[in-house]
Amino acid sequence: MKLTFRWYGDSDPVTLEQIRQIPAMSGIVSAVYHVPAGELWSLESILALKEKAAAAGLAFEVVESLPVHENIKLGTDCRRLMENYAENIRRLGQAGIKVICYNFMPVFDWLRSDLNKPLADGSRVLAYDHGAMERLNPARSELSLPGWDKSYSREQLQELLRRYREVDEEQLWANLAAFLQKIIPVAEEAGVKMAIHPDDPPWPVFGLPRIIVDEASLERLLGLVESPANGLTFCTGSLGANPQNNLPRMIKKFAGRIPFVHLRNILITGDKCFQEAAHPSSCGSLDMYALVKALVESGFDGYVRPDHGRMIWGEEGRGGYGLFDRALGATYIAGLFEAVEKMKACRNGTA
Ligand code: DNO
């Protein structure tokens, strides 16, 4: 397992030097953030990021995300966009990137209804309440929430939502299949693994289809192109928001096709309602030990990162992506892996 940490580049209040000081940390997960979706990332900008990380003693082998342009998801007018995506994969491979995380969520990425929910202990967390979410009108709202793409004007957003009225779940699946058939052979050649991020939350929001949500859909996704380069970002907080999802079973079932894991806990607070929690099992609804055990037992040797943290100790910063609680999460994750791996070695008589 290689422990990594998401870094948002020079504008991130968390510095590479701070990340480097987290025990057992091996690298960053990052992206070329200034280039709009659909455009080319220059090789120089990718290499510059790699060198910056290396100068701080960190590897840069995982990209999160290489965004998929809406026209690809809509399946219209996307030949040049697909070619650019493929070229970006080639360049990332050339720069030594091993895993590319992406998602196929229409219009919005991850969504939360509250960015600052205060908890009894004085910490603040991100939270999601489906009723509250659906009462917001994305075409009119002035709100800015994670997942809200600020690069669209209100008119552009309305137009995009209108175009999605023609795209139901099956059409979205067909567009995803066309995309993967084009890019997976390129990823294979470039020595890169594509790792789709599940939809967060794992159900439709604002009437937009969301299709990467459970065991059946992950199985369908992997079957679209049977290749180790067509893999998953196994995000425990996203999939775990639906209590029907049996995460350890999914990890075992999809062993070998999970190059990247987001290990995060959430507390389910009601039907389609949850809040982010500190990483330990006792703080939320997920059994983090069972998840790590399933990963170790299925021979996982990919990249892991702690995910959304609470805001604690007075830290201000990017919602979910402060330093302190994610660093605590990282050391907890490292501890779980050490214990489970040593137990496995004992059982196998190799320790
Ligand atoms: C949220 C993240 C997502 C993720 C993208 C991957 O915190 O996990 O924004 O980066 O969905 O494409």
mmCIF file of C-alpha atoms and ligand atoms in Angstrom:
data_model
loop_
_atom_site.group_PDB
_atom_site.id
_atom_site.type_symbol
_atom_site.label_atom_id
_atom_site.label_comp_id
_atom_site.label_asym_id
_atom_site.label_seq_id
_atom_site.Cartn_x
_atom_site.Cartn_y
_atom_site.Cartn_z
ATOM 1 C CA MET A 1 0.000 0.000 0.000
ATOM 2 C CA LYS A 2 1.295 3.458 -0.842
ATOM 3 C CA LEU A 3 -0.066 6.216 1.374
ATOM 4 C CA THR A 4 -0.824 9.462 -0.461
ATOM 5 C CA PHE A 5 -2.399 12.845 0.243
ATOM 6 C CA ARG A 6 -4.398 15.112 -2.024
ATOM 7 C CA TRP A 7 -2.725 18.432 -2.807
ATOM 8 C CA TYR A 8 -4.435 21.229 -4.735
ATOM 9 C CA GLY A 9 -1.276 22.879 -6.014
ATOM 10 C CA ASP A 10 0.270 26.218 -5.074
ATOM 11 C CA SER A 11 -3.068 27.725 -4.051
ATOM 12 C CA ASP A 12 -3.577 24.971 -1.447
ATOM 13 C CA PRO A 13 -3.145 26.317 2.097
ATOM 14 C CA VAL A 14 -1.611 22.931 2.946
ATOM 15 C CA THR A 15 2.035 22.854 1.875
ATOM 16 C CA LEU A 16 4.106 20.013 0.463
ATOM 17 C CA GLU A 17 6.464 20.360 3.429
ATOM 18 C CA GLN A 18 3.565 19.770 5.826
ATOM 19 C CA ILE A 19 2.426 16.753 3.851
ATOM 20 C CA ARG A 20 5.959 15.374 3.892
ATOM 21 C CA GLN A 21 5.965 15.434 7.701
ATOM 22 C CA ILE A 22 2.941 13.132 7.998
ATOM 23 C CA PRO A 23 4.364 9.767 9.075
ATOM 24 C CA ALA A 24 4.512 7.063 6.368
ATOM 25 C CA MET A 25 3.457 9.498 3.629
ATOM 26 C CA SER A 26 4.822 8.504 0.222
ATOM 27 C CA GLY A 27 3.311 10.881 -2.282
ATOM 28 C CA ILE A 28 0.743 13.376 -3.436
ATOM 29 C CA VAL A 29 -2.377 13.077 -5.538
ATOM 30 C CA SER A 30 -2.813 16.164 -7.678
ATOM 31 C CA ALA A 31 -3.686 17.625 -11.069
ATOM 32 C CA VAL A 32 -2.913 20.434 -13.466
ATOM 33 C CA TYR A 33 -5.702 22.623 -12.171
ATOM 34 C CA HIS A 34 -5.470 25.675 -14.399
ATOM 35 C CA VAL A 35 -6.423 23.932 -17.656
ATOM 36 C CA PRO A 36 -10.176 23.741 -18.421
ATOM 37 C CA ALA A 37 -11.792 20.328 -18.963
ATOM 38 C CA GLY A 38 -11.255 19.133 -22.511
ATOM 39 C CA GLU A 39 -7.985 20.982 -23.121
ATOM 40 C CA LEU A 40 -4.460 19.589 -23.241
ATOM 41 C CA TRP A 41 -2.172 19.459 -20.214
ATOM 42 C CA SER A 42 1.326 20.431 -21.327
ATOM 43 C CA LEU A 43 4.027 17.878 -20.575
ATOM 44 C CA GLU A 44 5.999 20.716 -18.961
ATOM 45 C CA SER A 45 3.240 21.466 -16.464
ATOM 46 C CA ILE A 46 2.940 17.783 -15.512
ATOM 47 C CA LEU A 47 6.702 17.441 -15.114
ATOM 48 C CA ALA A 48 6.875 20.676 -13.115
ATOM 49 C CA LEU A 49 4.377 19.240 -10.638
ATOM 50 C CA LYS A 50 6.374 16.046 -10.434
ATOM 51 C CA GLU A 51 9.594 17.922 -9.792
ATOM 52 C CA LYS A 52 8.004 20.120 -7.154
ATOM 53 C CA ALA A 53 6.730 17.041 -5.324
ATOM 54 C CA ALA A 54 10.093 15.286 -5.672
ATOM 55 C CA ALA A 55 11.897 18.330 -4.239
ATOM 56 C CA ALA A 56 9.725 17.920 -1.139
ATOM 57 C CA GLY A 57 10.534 14.202 -0.980
ATOM 58 C CA LEU A 58 7.168 13.077 -2.333
ATOM 59 C CA ALA A 59 6.193 10.976 -5.340
ATOM 60 C CA PHE A 60 3.521 12.134 -7.778
ATOM 61 C CA GLU A 61 2.073 9.027 -9.426
ATOM 62 C CA VAL A 62 -1.677 9.523 -9.085
ATOM 63 C CA VAL A 63 -3.716 12.160 -10.899
ATOM 64 C CA GLU A 64 -7.034 13.249 -9.430
ATOM 65 C CA SER A 65 -8.777 14.207 -11.564
ATOM 66 C CA LEU A 66 -8.439 14.289 -15.291
ATOM 67 C CA PRO A 67 -11.918 15.799 -15.847
ATOM 68 C CA VAL A 68 -14.199 14.439 -18.540
ATOM 69 C CA HIS A 69 -15.806 17.207 -20.605
ATOM 70 C CA GLU A 70 -19.622 17.339 -20.436
ATOM 71 C CA ASN A 71 -19.890 16.795 -24.205
ATOM 72 C CA ILE A 72 -18.278 13.377 -23.777
ATOM 73 C CA LYS A 73 -20.829 12.485 -21.092
ATOM 74 C CA LEU A 74 -23.597 13.866 -23.295
ATOM 75 C CA GLY A 75 -22.186 11.990 -26.288
ATOM 76 C CA THR A 76 -22.327 14.995 -28.608
ATOM 77 C CA ASP A 77 -19.663 16.746 -30.597
ATOM 78 C CA CYS A 78 -16.872 15.051 -28.727
ATOM 79 C CA ARG A 79 -14.362 13.614 -31.187
ATOM 80 C CA ARG A 80 -11.715 16.293 -30.525
ATOM 81 C CA LEU A 81 -12.378 16.096 -26.774
ATOM 82 C CA MET A 82 -11.793 12.333 -26.770
ATOM 83 C CA GLU A 83 -8.581 12.809 -28.735
ATOM 84 C CA ASN A 84 -7.391 15.397 -26.235
ATOM 85 C CA TYR A 85 -8.263 13.086 -23.351
ATOM 86 C CA ALA A 86 -6.271 10.277 -24.966
ATOM 87 C CA GLU A 87 -3.331 12.599 -25.573
ATOM 88 C CA ASN A 88 -3.402 13.698 -21.921
ATOM 89 C CA ILE A 89 -3.243 10.033 -20.881
ATOM 90 C CA ARG A 90 -0.203 9.517 -23.131
ATOM 91 C CA ARG A 91 1.540 12.551 -21.650
ATOM 92 C CA LEU A 92 0.754 11.493 -18.089
ATOM 93 C CA GLY A 93 2.115 8.017 -18.816
ATOM 94 C CA GLN A 94 5.240 9.565 -20.255
ATOM 95 C CA ALA A 95 5.696 11.566 -17.039
ATOM 96 C CA GLY A 96 5.496 8.387 -14.933
ATOM 97 C CA ILE A 97 1.896 8.717 -13.715
ATOM 98 C CA LYS A 98 0.486 5.288 -12.817
ATOM 99 C CA VAL A 99 -3.166 5.979 -11.983
ATOM 100 C CA ILE A 100 -5.695 8.501 -13.294
ATOM 101 C CA CYS A 101 -8.830 9.098 -11.243
ATOM 102 C CA TYR A 102 -11.849 10.502 -13.093
ATOM 103 C CA ASN A 103 -15.608 10.502 -12.746
ATOM 104 C CA PHE A 104 -18.609 10.359 -15.026
ATOM 105 C CA MET A 105 -21.100 12.397 -12.962
ATOM 106 C CA PRO A 106 -23.236 14.751 -15.066
ATOM 107 C CA VAL A 107 -22.646 18.483 -14.415
ATOM 108 C CA PHE A 108 -21.814 18.251 -10.716
ATOM 109 C CA ASP A 109 -19.083 16.342 -8.981
ATOM 110 C CA TRP A 110 -19.537 15.551 -5.281
ATOM 111 C CA LEU A 111 -22.379 17.379 -3.572
ATOM 112 C CA ARG A 112 -23.052 18.368 0.024
ATOM 113 C CA SER A 113 -25.856 20.502 1.444
ATOM 114 C CA ASP A 114 -23.843 21.855 4.379
ATOM 115 C CA LEU A 115 -20.162 22.783 4.412
ATOM 116 C CA ASN A 116 -19.885 23.747 8.019
ATOM 117 C CA LYS A 117 -22.035 21.593 10.213
ATOM 118 C CA PRO A 118 -20.899 22.155 13.815
ATOM 119 C CA LEU A 119 -20.517 19.058 15.965
ATOM 120 C CA ALA A 120 -20.787 18.878 19.754
ATOM 121 C CA ASP A 121 -16.990 18.742 20.107
ATOM 122 C CA GLY A 122 -16.565 22.056 18.286
ATOM 123 C CA SER A 123 -15.347 20.546 15.018
ATOM 124 C CA ARG A 124 -17.108 21.257 11.712
ATOM 125 C CA VAL A 125 -17.970 18.793 9.002
ATOM 126 C CA LEU A 126 -19.470 18.501 5.548
ATOM 127 C CA ALA A 127 -22.959 17.048 5.549
ATOM 128 C CA TYR A 128 -25.583 15.910 3.064
ATOM 129 C CA ASP A 129 -29.347 15.981 3.509
ATOM 130 C CA HIS A 130 -31.202 14.852 0.400
ATOM 131 C CA GLY A 131 -34.365 16.828 1.167
ATOM 132 C CA ALA A 132 -32.394 20.045 1.666
ATOM 133 C CA MET A 133 -30.375 19.362 -1.474
ATOM 134 C CA GLU A 134 -33.401 18.857 -3.682
ATOM 135 C CA ARG A 135 -34.941 22.098 -2.448
ATOM 136 C CA LEU A 136 -32.047 24.004 -4.026
ATOM 137 C CA ASN A 137 -32.478 24.899 -7.645
ATOM 138 C CA PRO A 138 -29.095 24.625 -9.334
ATOM 139 C CA ALA A 139 -30.180 26.771 -12.245
ATOM 140 C CA ARG A 140 -31.115 29.667 -9.971
ATOM 141 C CA SER A 141 -29.095 29.170 -6.849
ATOM 142 C CA GLU A 142 -26.363 31.589 -5.905
ATOM 143 C CA LEU A 143 -24.944 28.962 -3.597
ATOM 144 C CA SER A 144 -21.448 27.714 -3.895
ATOM 145 C CA LEU A 145 -21.053 24.151 -2.721
ATOM 146 C CA PRO A 146 -18.439 21.541 -3.426
ATOM 147 C CA GLY A 147 -19.340 20.001 -6.724
ATOM 148 C CA TRP A 148 -20.827 23.283 -7.942
ATOM 149 C CA ASP A 149 -18.891 24.102 -11.065
ATOM 150 C CA LYS A 150 -18.230 27.817 -10.765
ATOM 151 C CA SER A 151 -16.919 28.007 -14.296
ATOM 152 C CA TYR A 152 -20.460 27.959 -15.721
ATOM 153 C CA SER A 153 -22.595 31.062 -15.943
ATOM 154 C CA ARG A 154 -26.205 30.603 -14.860
ATOM 155 C CA GLU A 155 -27.288 30.528 -18.521
ATOM 156 C CA GLN A 156 -24.700 27.888 -19.385
ATOM 157 C CA LEU A 157 -25.801 25.796 -16.435
ATOM 158 C CA GLN A 158 -29.450 26.035 -17.487
ATOM 159 C CA GLU A 159 -28.497 25.016 -21.008
ATOM 160 C CA LEU A 160 -26.470 22.075 -19.729
ATOM 161 C CA LEU A 161 -29.306 20.875 -17.518
ATOM 162 C CA ARG A 162 -31.641 21.157 -20.511
ATOM 163 C CA ARG A 163 -29.308 19.045 -22.657
ATOM 164 C CA TYR A 164 -29.199 16.362 -19.980
ATOM 165 C CA ARG A 165 -32.989 15.965 -20.199
ATOM 166 C CA GLU A 166 -32.301 13.883 -23.325
ATOM 167 C CA VAL A 167 -29.837 11.626 -21.508
ATOM 168 C CA ASP A 168 -31.261 8.875 -19.347
ATOM 169 C CA GLU A 169 -29.228 6.270 -17.462
ATOM 170 C CA GLU A 170 -28.917 3.913 -20.419
ATOM 171 C CA GLN A 171 -27.748 6.708 -22.698
ATOM 172 C CA LEU A 172 -25.165 7.731 -20.107
ATOM 173 C CA TRP A 173 -23.956 4.121 -19.938
ATOM 174 C CA ALA A 174 -23.657 4.072 -23.738
ATOM 175 C CA ASN A 175 -21.633 7.293 -23.685
ATOM 176 C CA LEU A 176 -19.391 5.915 -20.938
ATOM 177 C CA ALA A 177 -18.848 2.735 -22.967
ATOM 178 C CA ALA A 178 -17.873 4.746 -26.059
ATOM 179 C CA PHE A 179 -15.453 6.799 -23.972
ATOM 180 C CA LEU A 180 -13.800 3.754 -22.390
ATOM 181 C CA GLN A 181 -13.522 1.885 -25.680
ATOM 182 C CA LYS A 182 -11.564 4.831 -27.003
ATOM 183 C CA ILE A 183 -9.306 5.552 -24.028
ATOM 184 C CA ILE A 184 -8.597 2.218 -22.318
ATOM 185 C CA PRO A 185 -6.359 0.931 -25.153
ATOM 186 C CA VAL A 186 -4.463 4.228 -24.941
ATOM 187 C CA ALA A 187 -4.072 3.829 -21.163
ATOM 188 C CA GLU A 188 -2.825 0.251 -21.623
ATOM 189 C CA GLU A 189 -0.188 1.445 -24.037
ATOM 190 C CA ALA A 190 0.802 4.327 -21.758
ATOM 191 C CA GLY A 191 1.157 2.044 -18.717
ATOM 192 C CA VAL A 192 -1.546 3.948 -16.842
ATOM 193 C CA LYS A 193 -4.579 2.627 -14.957
ATOM 194 C CA MET A 194 -7.838 4.523 -15.260
ATOM 195 C CA ALA A 195 -9.793 4.529 -11.981
ATOM 196 C CA ILE A 196 -13.365 5.777 -12.065
ATOM 197 C CA HIS A 197 -14.616 7.518 -8.933
ATOM 198 C CA PRO A 198 -18.095 6.432 -7.820
ATOM 199 C CA ASP A 199 -20.889 8.977 -7.802
ATOM 200 C CA ASP A 200 -21.090 10.937 -4.584
ATOM 201 C CA PRO A 201 -23.726 10.674 -3.241
ATOM 202 C CA PRO A 202 -24.581 7.374 -4.935
ATOM 203 C CA TRP A 203 -28.069 8.304 -6.171
ATOM 204 C CA PRO A 204 -29.553 10.758 -8.712
ATOM 205 C CA VAL A 205 -29.630 14.423 -7.661
ATOM 206 C CA PHE A 206 -31.645 17.187 -9.404
ATOM 207 C CA GLY A 207 -33.034 14.583 -11.794
ATOM 208 C CA LEU A 208 -29.582 14.008 -13.311
ATOM 209 C CA PRO A 209 -28.664 10.355 -13.816
ATOM 210 C CA ARG A 210 -25.935 8.911 -11.601
ATOM 211 C CA ILE A 211 -24.847 5.433 -12.593
ATOM 212 C CA ILE A 212 -21.693 4.410 -10.684
ATOM 213 C CA VAL A 213 -23.380 3.686 -7.399
ATOM 214 C CA ASP A 214 -23.300 0.037 -6.280
ATOM 215 C CA GLU A 215 -21.919 -3.460 -6.799
ATOM 216 C CA ALA A 216 -23.956 -4.154 -9.923
ATOM 217 C CA SER A 217 -22.951 -0.902 -11.588
ATOM 218 C CA LEU A 218 -19.262 -1.355 -10.741
ATOM 219 C CA GLU A 219 -19.439 -4.840 -12.236
ATOM 220 C CA ARG A 220 -21.084 -3.473 -15.357
ATOM 221 C CA LEU A 221 -18.446 -0.742 -15.622
ATOM 222 C CA LEU A 222 -15.565 -3.214 -15.376
ATOM 223 C CA GLY A 223 -17.219 -5.392 -18.008
ATOM 224 C CA LEU A 224 -17.463 -2.531 -20.505
ATOM 225 C CA VAL A 225 -13.780 -3.059 -21.313
ATOM 226 C CA GLU A 226 -12.110 -6.082 -19.746
ATOM 227 C CA SER A 227 -8.670 -4.719 -18.988
ATOM 228 C CA PRO A 228 -6.606 -4.058 -15.848
ATOM 229 C CA ALA A 229 -6.382 -0.489 -17.162
ATOM 230 C CA ASN A 230 -10.141 -0.117 -16.665
ATOM 231 C CA GLY A 231 -10.314 0.115 -12.882
ATOM 232 C CA LEU A 232 -11.941 1.702 -9.871
ATOM 233 C CA THR A 233 -11.210 4.398 -7.337
ATOM 234 C CA PHE A 234 -12.821 2.608 -4.423
ATOM 235 C CA CYS A 235 -14.209 5.531 -2.414
ATOM 236 C CA THR A 236 -15.596 4.127 0.822
ATOM 237 C CA GLY A 237 -17.424 7.314 1.815
ATOM 238 C CA SER A 238 -19.219 7.597 -1.527
ATOM 239 C CA LEU A 239 -20.305 3.968 -1.810
ATOM 240 C CA GLY A 240 -20.853 3.688 1.946
ATOM 241 C CA ALA A 241 -23.516 6.413 1.957
ATOM 242 C CA ASN A 242 -25.899 3.702 0.750
ATOM 243 C CA PRO A 243 -26.109 1.212 3.630
ATOM 244 C CA GLN A 244 -27.197 -1.501 1.172
ATOM 245 C CA ASN A 245 -23.686 -1.512 -0.283
ATOM 246 C CA ASN A 246 -21.569 -4.269 1.252
ATOM 247 C CA LEU A 247 -18.152 -2.673 0.890
ATOM 248 C CA PRO A 248 -15.852 -5.521 2.060
ATOM 249 C CA ARG A 249 -17.638 -7.896 -0.321
ATOM 250 C CA MET A 250 -17.208 -5.441 -3.180
ATOM 251 C CA ILE A 251 -13.501 -5.005 -2.427
ATOM 252 C CA LYS A 252 -12.991 -8.774 -2.572
ATOM 253 C CA LYS A 253 -15.090 -9.170 -5.680
ATOM 254 C CA PHE A 254 -13.250 -6.448 -7.580
ATOM 255 C CA ALA A 255 -9.757 -7.405 -6.360
ATOM 256 C CA GLY A 256 -7.140 -6.662 -8.989
ATOM 257 C CA ARG A 257 -9.210 -3.869 -10.489
ATOM 258 C CA ILE A 258 -8.808 -1.335 -7.647
ATOM 259 C CA PRO A 259 -5.619 0.692 -8.152
ATOM 260 C CA PHE A 260 -6.681 3.560 -5.866
ATOM 261 C CA VAL A 261 -8.673 3.792 -2.633
ATOM 262 C CA HIS A 262 -10.198 6.770 -0.821
ATOM 263 C CA LEU A 263 -10.538 5.599 2.776
ATOM 264 C CA ARG A 264 -12.986 7.768 4.654
ATOM 265 C CA ASN A 265 -15.692 7.249 7.228
ATOM 266 C CA ILE A 266 -19.165 8.768 7.237
ATOM 267 C CA LEU A 267 -21.977 8.779 9.750
ATOM 268 C CA ILE A 268 -25.354 7.924 8.276
ATOM 269 C CA THR A 269 -27.875 10.221 9.943
ATOM 270 C CA GLY A 270 -31.081 9.238 8.103
ATOM 271 C CA ASP A 271 -32.452 8.072 4.764
ATOM 272 C CA LYS A 272 -30.115 9.605 2.146
ATOM 273 C CA CYS A 273 -28.592 11.771 4.864
ATOM 274 C CA PHE A 274 -25.068 11.573 6.215
ATOM 275 C CA GLN A 275 -22.278 13.658 7.614
ATOM 276 C CA GLU A 276 -18.545 13.285 7.313
ATOM 277 C CA ALA A 277 -16.810 11.771 10.329
ATOM 278 C CA ALA A 278 -13.285 11.357 11.643
ATOM 279 C CA HIS A 279 -11.650 8.297 10.095
ATOM 280 C CA PRO A 280 -11.790 5.746 12.976
ATOM 281 C CA SER A 281 -14.575 3.146 12.865
ATOM 282 C CA SER A 282 -15.978 4.272 16.213
ATOM 283 C CA CYS A 283 -16.676 7.755 14.795
ATOM 284 C CA GLY A 284 -18.963 6.751 11.934
ATOM 285 C CA SER A 285 -21.043 4.057 10.283
ATOM 286 C CA LEU A 286 -18.284 2.238 8.402
ATOM 287 C CA ASP A 287 -16.113 -0.538 9.787
ATOM 288 C CA MET A 288 -12.730 0.723 8.625
ATOM 289 C CA TYR A 289 -10.937 -2.346 9.994
ATOM 290 C CA ALA A 290 -13.136 -4.620 7.869
ATOM 291 C CA LEU A 291 -12.365 -2.505 4.800
ATOM 292 C CA VAL A 292 -8.600 -2.617 5.313
ATOM 293 C CA LYS A 293 -8.802 -6.342 6.069
ATOM 294 C CA ALA A 294 -10.671 -6.931 2.816
ATOM 295 C CA LEU A 295 -8.051 -4.903 0.933
ATOM 296 C CA VAL A 296 -5.100 -6.737 2.476
ATOM 297 C CA GLU A 297 -6.704 -10.155 2.032
ATOM 298 C CA SER A 298 -7.440 -9.453 -1.602
ATOM 299 C CA GLY A 299 -3.777 -8.605 -2.249
ATOM 300 C CA PHE A 300 -4.274 -4.863 -2.716
ATOM 301 C CA ASP A 301 -0.995 -3.075 -3.470
ATOM 302 C CA GLY A 302 -2.183 0.239 -4.867
ATOM 303 C CA TYR A 303 -2.485 3.809 -3.644
ATOM 304 C CA VAL A 304 -4.580 4.906 -0.661
ATOM 305 C CA ARG A 305 -5.414 8.346 0.571
ATOM 306 C CA PRO A 306 -7.300 9.669 3.563
ATOM 307 C CA ASP A 307 -10.333 11.564 2.393
ATOM 308 C CA HIS A 308 -12.462 14.422 3.693
ATOM 309 C CA GLY A 309 -11.548 15.468 7.183
ATOM 310 C CA ARG A 310 -13.298 17.597 9.756
ATOM 311 C CA MET A 311 -12.125 21.121 10.447
ATOM 312 C CA ILE A 312 -10.472 20.939 13.858
ATOM 313 C CA TRP A 313 -8.115 22.936 16.088
ATOM 314 C CA GLY A 314 -9.278 26.199 14.566
ATOM 315 C CA GLU A 315 -8.097 25.369 11.072
ATOM 316 C CA GLU A 316 -9.653 27.308 8.202
ATOM 317 C CA GLY A 317 -9.353 26.043 4.685
ATOM 318 C CA ARG A 318 -10.836 24.106 1.833
ATOM 319 C CA GLY A 319 -13.928 22.187 3.041
ATOM 320 C CA GLY A 320 -12.977 18.579 3.729
ATOM 321 C CA TYR A 321 -9.368 19.179 2.719
ATOM 322 C CA GLY A 322 -7.677 20.728 5.723
ATOM 323 C CA LEU A 323 -4.395 19.345 7.030
ATOM 324 C CA PHE A 324 -5.057 18.261 10.594
ATOM 325 C CA ASP A 325 -7.884 15.776 10.441
ATOM 326 C CA ARG A 326 -6.693 14.225 7.201
ATOM 327 C CA ALA A 327 -3.240 13.799 8.752
ATOM 328 C CA LEU A 328 -4.839 12.054 11.731
ATOM 329 C CA GLY A 329 -6.737 9.897 9.236
ATOM 330 C CA ALA A 330 -3.514 9.046 7.413
ATOM 331 C CA THR A 331 -1.766 7.788 10.540
ATOM 332 C CA TYR A 332 -4.857 5.799 11.523
ATOM 333 C CA ILE A 333 -4.928 4.200 8.069
ATOM 334 C CA ALA A 334 -1.196 3.407 8.258
ATOM 335 C CA GLY A 335 -1.794 1.778 11.669
ATOM 336 C CA LEU A 336 -4.678 -0.334 10.424
ATOM 337 C CA PHE A 337 -2.655 -1.570 7.461
ATOM 338 C CA GLU A 338 0.361 -2.394 9.644
ATOM 339 C CA ALA A 339 -1.749 -4.406 12.082
ATOM 340 C CA VAL A 340 -3.702 -6.276 9.423
ATOM 341 C CA GLU A 341 -0.614 -6.996 7.306
ATOM 342 C CA LYS A 342 1.316 -8.297 10.325
ATOM 343 C CA MET A 343 -1.595 -10.506 11.339
ATOM 344 C CA LYS A 344 -1.727 -11.886 7.823
ATOM 345 C CA ALA A 345 2.014 -12.561 7.837
ATOM 346 C CA CYS A 346 1.667 -14.346 11.213
ATOM 347 C CA ARG A 347 -1.120 -16.524 9.870
ATOM 348 C CA ASN A 348 0.934 -17.391 6.812
ATOM 349 C CA GLY A 349 3.948 -18.193 8.968
ATOM 350 C CA THR A 350 6.059 -15.519 7.257
ATOM 351 C CA ALA A 351 6.552 -13.426 10.412
HETATM 352 C C1 DNO B 1 -14.134 14.808 -3.564
HETATM 353 C C2 DNO B 1 -13.411 13.988 -4.524
HETATM 354 C C3 DNO B 1 -13.996 14.069 -5.906
HETATM 355 C C4 DNO B 1 -13.121 13.318 -6.874
HETATM 356 C C5 DNO B 1 -13.657 13.288 -8.269
HETATM 357 C C6 DNO B 1 -12.838 12.358 -9.105
HETATM 358 O O1 DNO B 1 -13.669 15.060 -2.510
HETATM 359 O O2 DNO B 1 -13.326 12.682 -4.090
HETATM 360 O O3 DNO B 1 -14.089 15.410 -6.280
HETATM 361 O O4 DNO B 1 -11.873 13.932 -6.924
HETATM 362 O O5 DNO B 1 -14.964 12.883 -8.296
HETATM 363 O O6 DNO B 1 -13.052 12.619 -10.447
#
